[in-house]
Short mmCIF file of C-alpha atoms in Angstrom, two decimals:
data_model
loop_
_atom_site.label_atom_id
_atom_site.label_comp_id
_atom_site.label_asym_id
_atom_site.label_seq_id
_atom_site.Cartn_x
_atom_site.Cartn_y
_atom_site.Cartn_z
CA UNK A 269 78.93 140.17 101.60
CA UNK A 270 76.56 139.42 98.78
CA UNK A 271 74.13 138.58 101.19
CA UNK A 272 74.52 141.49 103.14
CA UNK A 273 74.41 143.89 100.17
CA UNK A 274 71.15 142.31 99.27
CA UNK A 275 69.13 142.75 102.77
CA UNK A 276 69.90 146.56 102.88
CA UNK A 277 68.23 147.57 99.18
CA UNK A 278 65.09 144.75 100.11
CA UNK A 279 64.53 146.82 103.20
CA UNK A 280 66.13 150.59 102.25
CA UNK A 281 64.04 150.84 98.64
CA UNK A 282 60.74 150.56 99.82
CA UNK A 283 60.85 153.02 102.48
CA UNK A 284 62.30 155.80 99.96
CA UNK A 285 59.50 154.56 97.42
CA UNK A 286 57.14 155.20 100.39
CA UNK A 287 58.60 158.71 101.00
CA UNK A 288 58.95 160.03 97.37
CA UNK A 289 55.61 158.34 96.48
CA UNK A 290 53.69 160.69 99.35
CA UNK A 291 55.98 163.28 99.19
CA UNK A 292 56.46 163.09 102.93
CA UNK A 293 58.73 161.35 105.67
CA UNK A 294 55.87 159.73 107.50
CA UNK A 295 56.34 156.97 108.74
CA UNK A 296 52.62 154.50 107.55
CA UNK A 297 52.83 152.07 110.15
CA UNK A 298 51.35 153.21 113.93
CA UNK A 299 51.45 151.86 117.12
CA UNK A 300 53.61 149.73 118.86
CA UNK A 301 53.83 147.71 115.24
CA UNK A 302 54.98 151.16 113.90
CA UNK A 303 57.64 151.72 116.29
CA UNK A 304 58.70 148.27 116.24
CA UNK A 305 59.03 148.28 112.05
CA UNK A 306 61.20 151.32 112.39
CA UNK A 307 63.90 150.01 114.80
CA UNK A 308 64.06 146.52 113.00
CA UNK A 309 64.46 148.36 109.59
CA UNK A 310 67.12 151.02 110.68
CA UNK A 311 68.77 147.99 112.90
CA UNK A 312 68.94 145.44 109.80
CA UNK A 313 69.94 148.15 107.66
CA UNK A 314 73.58 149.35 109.73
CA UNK A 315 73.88 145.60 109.91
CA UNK A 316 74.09 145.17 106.28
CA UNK A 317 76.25 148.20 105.69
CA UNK A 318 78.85 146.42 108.72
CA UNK A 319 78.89 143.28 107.15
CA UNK A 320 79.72 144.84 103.88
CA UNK A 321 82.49 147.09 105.39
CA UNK A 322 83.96 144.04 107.24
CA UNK A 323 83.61 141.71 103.92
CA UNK A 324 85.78 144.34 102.26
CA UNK A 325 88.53 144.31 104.94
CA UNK A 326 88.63 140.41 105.08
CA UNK A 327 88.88 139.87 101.04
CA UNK A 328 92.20 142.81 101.46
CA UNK A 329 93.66 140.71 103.95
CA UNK A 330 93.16 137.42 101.83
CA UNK A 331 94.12 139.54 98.45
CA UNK A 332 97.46 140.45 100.80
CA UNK A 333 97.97 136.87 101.94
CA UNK A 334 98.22 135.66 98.35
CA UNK A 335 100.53 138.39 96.96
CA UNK A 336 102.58 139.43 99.69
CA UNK A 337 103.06 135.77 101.37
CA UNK A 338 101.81 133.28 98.69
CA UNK A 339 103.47 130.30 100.56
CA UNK A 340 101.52 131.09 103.55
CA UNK A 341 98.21 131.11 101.72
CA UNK A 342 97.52 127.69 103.17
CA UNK A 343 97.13 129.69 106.98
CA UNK A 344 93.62 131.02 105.69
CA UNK A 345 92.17 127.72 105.81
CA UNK A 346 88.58 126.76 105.27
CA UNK A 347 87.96 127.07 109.13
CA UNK A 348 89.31 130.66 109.44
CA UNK A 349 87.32 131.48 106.53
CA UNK A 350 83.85 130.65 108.19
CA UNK A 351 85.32 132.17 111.30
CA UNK A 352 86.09 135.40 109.41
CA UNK A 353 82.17 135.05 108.20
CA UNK A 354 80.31 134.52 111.67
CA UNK A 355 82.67 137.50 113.00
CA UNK A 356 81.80 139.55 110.55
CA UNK A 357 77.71 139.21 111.36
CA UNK A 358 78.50 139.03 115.15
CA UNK A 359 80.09 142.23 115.38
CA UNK A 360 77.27 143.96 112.78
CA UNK A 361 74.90 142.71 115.17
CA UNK A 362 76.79 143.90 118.46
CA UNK A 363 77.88 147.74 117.43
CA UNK A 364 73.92 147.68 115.84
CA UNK A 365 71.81 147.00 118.81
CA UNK A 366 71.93 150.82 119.69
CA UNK A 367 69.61 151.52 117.00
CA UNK A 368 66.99 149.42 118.80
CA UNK A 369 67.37 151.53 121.70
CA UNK A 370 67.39 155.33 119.75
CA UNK A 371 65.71 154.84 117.21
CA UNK A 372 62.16 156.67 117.58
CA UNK A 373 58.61 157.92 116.51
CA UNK A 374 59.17 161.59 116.20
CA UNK A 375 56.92 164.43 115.01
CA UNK A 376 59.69 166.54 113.48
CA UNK A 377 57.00 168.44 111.30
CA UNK A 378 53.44 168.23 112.65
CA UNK A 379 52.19 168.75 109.06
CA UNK A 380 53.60 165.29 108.72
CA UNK A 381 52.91 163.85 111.50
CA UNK A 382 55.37 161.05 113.14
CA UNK A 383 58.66 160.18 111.34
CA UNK A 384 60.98 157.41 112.19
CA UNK A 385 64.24 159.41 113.30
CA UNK A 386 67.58 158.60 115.42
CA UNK A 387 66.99 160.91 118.68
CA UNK A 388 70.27 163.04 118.89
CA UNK A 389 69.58 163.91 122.55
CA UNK A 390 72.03 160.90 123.64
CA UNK A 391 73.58 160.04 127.20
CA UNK A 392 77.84 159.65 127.06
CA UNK A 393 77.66 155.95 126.76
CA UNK A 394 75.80 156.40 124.02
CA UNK A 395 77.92 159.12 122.43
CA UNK A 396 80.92 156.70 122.98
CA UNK A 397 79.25 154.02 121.29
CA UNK A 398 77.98 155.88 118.37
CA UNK A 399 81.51 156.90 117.72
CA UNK A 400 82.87 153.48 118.29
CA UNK A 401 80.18 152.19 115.56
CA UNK A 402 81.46 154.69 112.62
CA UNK A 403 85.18 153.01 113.70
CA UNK A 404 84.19 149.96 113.02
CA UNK A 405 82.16 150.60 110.30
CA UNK A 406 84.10 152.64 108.46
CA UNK A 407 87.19 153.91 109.36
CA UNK A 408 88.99 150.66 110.47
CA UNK A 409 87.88 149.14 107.35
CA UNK A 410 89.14 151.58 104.65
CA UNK A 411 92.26 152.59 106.71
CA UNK A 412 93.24 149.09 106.80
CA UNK A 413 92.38 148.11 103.01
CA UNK A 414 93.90 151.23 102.04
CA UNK A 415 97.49 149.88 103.81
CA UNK A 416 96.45 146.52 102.72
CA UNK A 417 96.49 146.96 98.60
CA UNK A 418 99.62 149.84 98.88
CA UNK A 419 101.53 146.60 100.25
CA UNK A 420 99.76 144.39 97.72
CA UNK A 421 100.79 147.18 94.41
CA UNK A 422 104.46 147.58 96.20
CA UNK A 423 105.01 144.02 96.17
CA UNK A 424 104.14 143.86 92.65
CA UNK A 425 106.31 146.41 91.40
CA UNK A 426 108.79 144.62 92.90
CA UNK A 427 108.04 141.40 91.03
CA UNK A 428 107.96 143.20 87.71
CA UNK A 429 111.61 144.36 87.80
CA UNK A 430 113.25 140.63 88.22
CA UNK A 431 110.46 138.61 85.92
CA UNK A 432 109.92 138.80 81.94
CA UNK A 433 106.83 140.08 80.97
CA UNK A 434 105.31 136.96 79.51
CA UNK A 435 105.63 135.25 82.44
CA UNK A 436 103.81 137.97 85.12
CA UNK A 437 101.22 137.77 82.36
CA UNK A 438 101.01 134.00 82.75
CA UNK A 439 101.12 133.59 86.56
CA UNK A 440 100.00 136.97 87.87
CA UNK A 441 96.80 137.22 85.63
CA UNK A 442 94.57 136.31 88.10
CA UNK A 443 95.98 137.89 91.23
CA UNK A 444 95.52 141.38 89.15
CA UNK A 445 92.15 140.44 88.03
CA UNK A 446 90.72 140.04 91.77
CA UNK A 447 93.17 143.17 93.02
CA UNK A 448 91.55 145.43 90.38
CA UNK A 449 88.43 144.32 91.75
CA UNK A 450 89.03 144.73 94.84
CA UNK A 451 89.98 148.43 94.47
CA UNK A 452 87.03 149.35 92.67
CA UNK A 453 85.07 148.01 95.02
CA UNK A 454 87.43 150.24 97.83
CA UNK A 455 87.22 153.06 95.70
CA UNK A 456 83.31 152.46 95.46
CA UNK A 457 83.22 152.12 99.32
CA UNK A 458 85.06 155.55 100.03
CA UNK A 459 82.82 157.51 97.46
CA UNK A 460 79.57 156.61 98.72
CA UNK A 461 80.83 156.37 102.50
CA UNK A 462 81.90 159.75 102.54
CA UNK A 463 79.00 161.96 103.23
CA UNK A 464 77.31 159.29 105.19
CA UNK A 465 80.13 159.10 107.82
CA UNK A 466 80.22 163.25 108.32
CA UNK A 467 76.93 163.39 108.61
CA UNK A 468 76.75 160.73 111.28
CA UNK A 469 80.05 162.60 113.12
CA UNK A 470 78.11 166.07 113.02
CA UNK A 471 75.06 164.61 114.36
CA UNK A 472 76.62 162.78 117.49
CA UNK A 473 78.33 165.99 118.13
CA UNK A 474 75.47 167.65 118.15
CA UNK A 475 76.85 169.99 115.44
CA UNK A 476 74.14 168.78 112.74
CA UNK A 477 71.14 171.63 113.55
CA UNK A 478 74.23 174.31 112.69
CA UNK A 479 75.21 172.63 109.86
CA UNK A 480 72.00 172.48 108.53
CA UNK A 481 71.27 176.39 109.28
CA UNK A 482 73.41 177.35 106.93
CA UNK A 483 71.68 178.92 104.04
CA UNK A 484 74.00 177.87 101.71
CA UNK A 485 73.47 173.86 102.75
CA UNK A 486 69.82 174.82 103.26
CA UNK A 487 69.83 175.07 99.55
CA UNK A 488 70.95 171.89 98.70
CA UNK A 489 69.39 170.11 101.58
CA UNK A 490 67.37 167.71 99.05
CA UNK A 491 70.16 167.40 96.98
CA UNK A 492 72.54 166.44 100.39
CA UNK A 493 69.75 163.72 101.43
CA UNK A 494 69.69 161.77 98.32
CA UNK A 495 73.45 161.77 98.16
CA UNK A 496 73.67 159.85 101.47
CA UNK A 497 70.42 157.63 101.05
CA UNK A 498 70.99 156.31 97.59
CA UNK A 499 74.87 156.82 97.88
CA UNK A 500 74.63 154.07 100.75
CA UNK A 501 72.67 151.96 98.32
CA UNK A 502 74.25 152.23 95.54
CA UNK A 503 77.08 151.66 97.46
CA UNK A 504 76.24 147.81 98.10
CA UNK A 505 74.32 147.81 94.49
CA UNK A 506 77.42 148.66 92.61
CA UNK A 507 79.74 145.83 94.35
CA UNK A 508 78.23 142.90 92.24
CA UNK A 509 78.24 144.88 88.91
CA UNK A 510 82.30 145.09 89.71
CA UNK A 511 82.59 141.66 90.47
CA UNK A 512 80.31 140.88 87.23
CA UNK A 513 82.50 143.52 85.45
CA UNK A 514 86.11 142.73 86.75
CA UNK A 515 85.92 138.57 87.10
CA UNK A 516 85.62 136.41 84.41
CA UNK A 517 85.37 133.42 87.35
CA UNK A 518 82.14 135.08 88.40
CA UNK A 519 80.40 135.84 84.99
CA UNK A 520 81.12 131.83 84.14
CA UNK A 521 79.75 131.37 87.74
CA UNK A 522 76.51 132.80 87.32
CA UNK A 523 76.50 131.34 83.69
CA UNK A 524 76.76 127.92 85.21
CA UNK A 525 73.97 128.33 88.00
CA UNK A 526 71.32 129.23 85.43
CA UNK A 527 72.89 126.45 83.10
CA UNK A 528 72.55 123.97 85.87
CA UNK A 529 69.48 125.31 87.35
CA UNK A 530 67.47 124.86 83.66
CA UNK A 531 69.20 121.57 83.01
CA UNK A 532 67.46 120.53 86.53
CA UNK A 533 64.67 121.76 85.16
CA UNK A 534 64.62 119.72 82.08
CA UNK A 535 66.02 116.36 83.76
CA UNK A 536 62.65 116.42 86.42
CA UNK A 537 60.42 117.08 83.16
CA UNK A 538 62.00 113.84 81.91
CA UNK A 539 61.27 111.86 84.70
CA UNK A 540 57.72 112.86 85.23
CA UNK A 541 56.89 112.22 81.58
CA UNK A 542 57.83 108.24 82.18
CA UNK A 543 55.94 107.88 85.04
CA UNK A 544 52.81 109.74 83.20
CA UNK A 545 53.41 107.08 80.79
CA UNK A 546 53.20 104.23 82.64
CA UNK A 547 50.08 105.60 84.63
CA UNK A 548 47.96 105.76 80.82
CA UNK A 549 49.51 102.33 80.72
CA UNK A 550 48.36 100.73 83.44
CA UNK A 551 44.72 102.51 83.22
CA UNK A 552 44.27 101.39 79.35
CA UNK A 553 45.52 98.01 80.84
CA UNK A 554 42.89 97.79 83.79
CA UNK A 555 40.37 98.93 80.88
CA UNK A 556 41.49 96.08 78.85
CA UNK A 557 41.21 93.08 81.40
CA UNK A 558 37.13 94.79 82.72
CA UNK A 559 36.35 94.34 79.30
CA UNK A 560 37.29 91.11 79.04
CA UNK A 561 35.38 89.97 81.87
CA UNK A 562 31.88 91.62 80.77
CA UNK A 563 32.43 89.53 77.84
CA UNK A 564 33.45 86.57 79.96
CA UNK A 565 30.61 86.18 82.62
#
């Protein structure tokens, strides 16, 4: 997931930096190189936003595993977890492939020239596969988290009632740590997913060009755009600030990889300085014994 939420602001940021620094959607690269840049960028991007969507559903599942069946915890073993991984990156790349196929060179303004856009004008399969992408995207996820944590904060009530405080505080600290994360990071995931996902529905149905003659949404049309571009970033930004936020594990985490990483640091400076030391050595030494033979023909 972290890695995932990483590749779509690396790729997604510089093309709005591009845009808002011309002041146009033109897409800068021509050619075949040109239309090969735009369907790797749109195709890397939906991957990262899969694997993120996926990532959520597998840490409910493991969040529900640990609450709701704690003595069957041991079932998620170390094997289903990289399983869980490669799945999650297989399917991304499977439902994403499409976006090789429509995604185009356009001149939707000829002031503007060309601008790398989805073409609409789809055949059924690809209808049917467009709409089987936002399922597996989104909807699958959220519906299933959502079922996920209501079991996970029902079986929790449930513990309060027959357990003294003190003791949920002592054993059930954790657990409500990560589940409070987890929700933000849910809740995060069904803000910013929002507009994207009926946007996407309107446009496979064709219904976007209506939508968008309205003179009401015609006012806020720039207003509508940067909710679903930087919405869908901020919407992979924002999960490591929770986890920073939420997880004291993780703030001690990154604590220790800079600790460790400068302490590496310091413990290679150490070693060089000896062997530095014993190179002067043996050069004032070789100095040493040529003198004594000039003076010793």
């Amino acid at each position: 997931m972290a890695a995932s939420d990483m590749i779509f602001p690396l790729i997604f940021m510089p093309i709005i930096i591009s845009n808002e620094a011309t002041d146009s959607l033109k897409w800068n690269v021509r050619g075949m190189a040109g239309l090969i840049l735009c369907k790797l960028a749109f195709f890397l991007q939906h991957i990262s936003l899969a694997v993120s969507a996926q990532s959520i559903l597998w840490i409910g599942v493991d969040r529900f595993m640990a609450v709701v069946f704690p003595l069957k915890i041991k079932m998620i073993s170390s094997r289903f977890r990289v399983t869980a991984i490669a799945s999650t990156w297989i399917v991304a790349i499977a439902i994403s492939l499409k976006y090789l196929y429509t995604m185009k060179l356009m001149v939707f303004d000829s002031s503007e020239g060309k601008v790398c856009i989805e073409d609409f004008n789809m055949t059924l399969t690809l209808e049917v596969w467009s709409f089987v992408t936002i399922v597996i995207t989104w909807i699958v996820p959220l519906t299933v988290t959502t079922v996920l944590y209501c079991a996970i904060g029902v079986t929790l009530l449930g513990r309060h009632k027959g357990v003294q405080r003190l003791q949920i505080n002592r054993k059930n600290k954790w657990n409500h740590q990560a589940i409070k994360m987890s929700i933000s990071v849910v809740i995060v995931f069904y803000v910013f997913a929002s507009l994207p996902v009926a946007f996407s529905i309107s446009a496979i149905n064709g219904k976007w060009q209506s939508v968008f003659s309205n003179k009401t949404i015609c006012l806020f049309y720039d207003l509508i755009s940067v909710l679903i571009y930087f919405g869908v970033c901020l919407g992979s930004m924002t999960n490591p600030i929770i986890c920073f936020t939420c997880v004291e594990s993780y703030r001690r985490g990154l604590k220790e990889t800079f600790i460790c990483r400068k302490s590496a640091d310091m413990k290679e400076k150490k070693k060089k300085r000896p062997e530095n030391g014993k190179q002067e050595e043996i050069f004032i030494k070789s100095i040493r014994v040529i003198k004594r033979n000039e003076n010793n023909p």
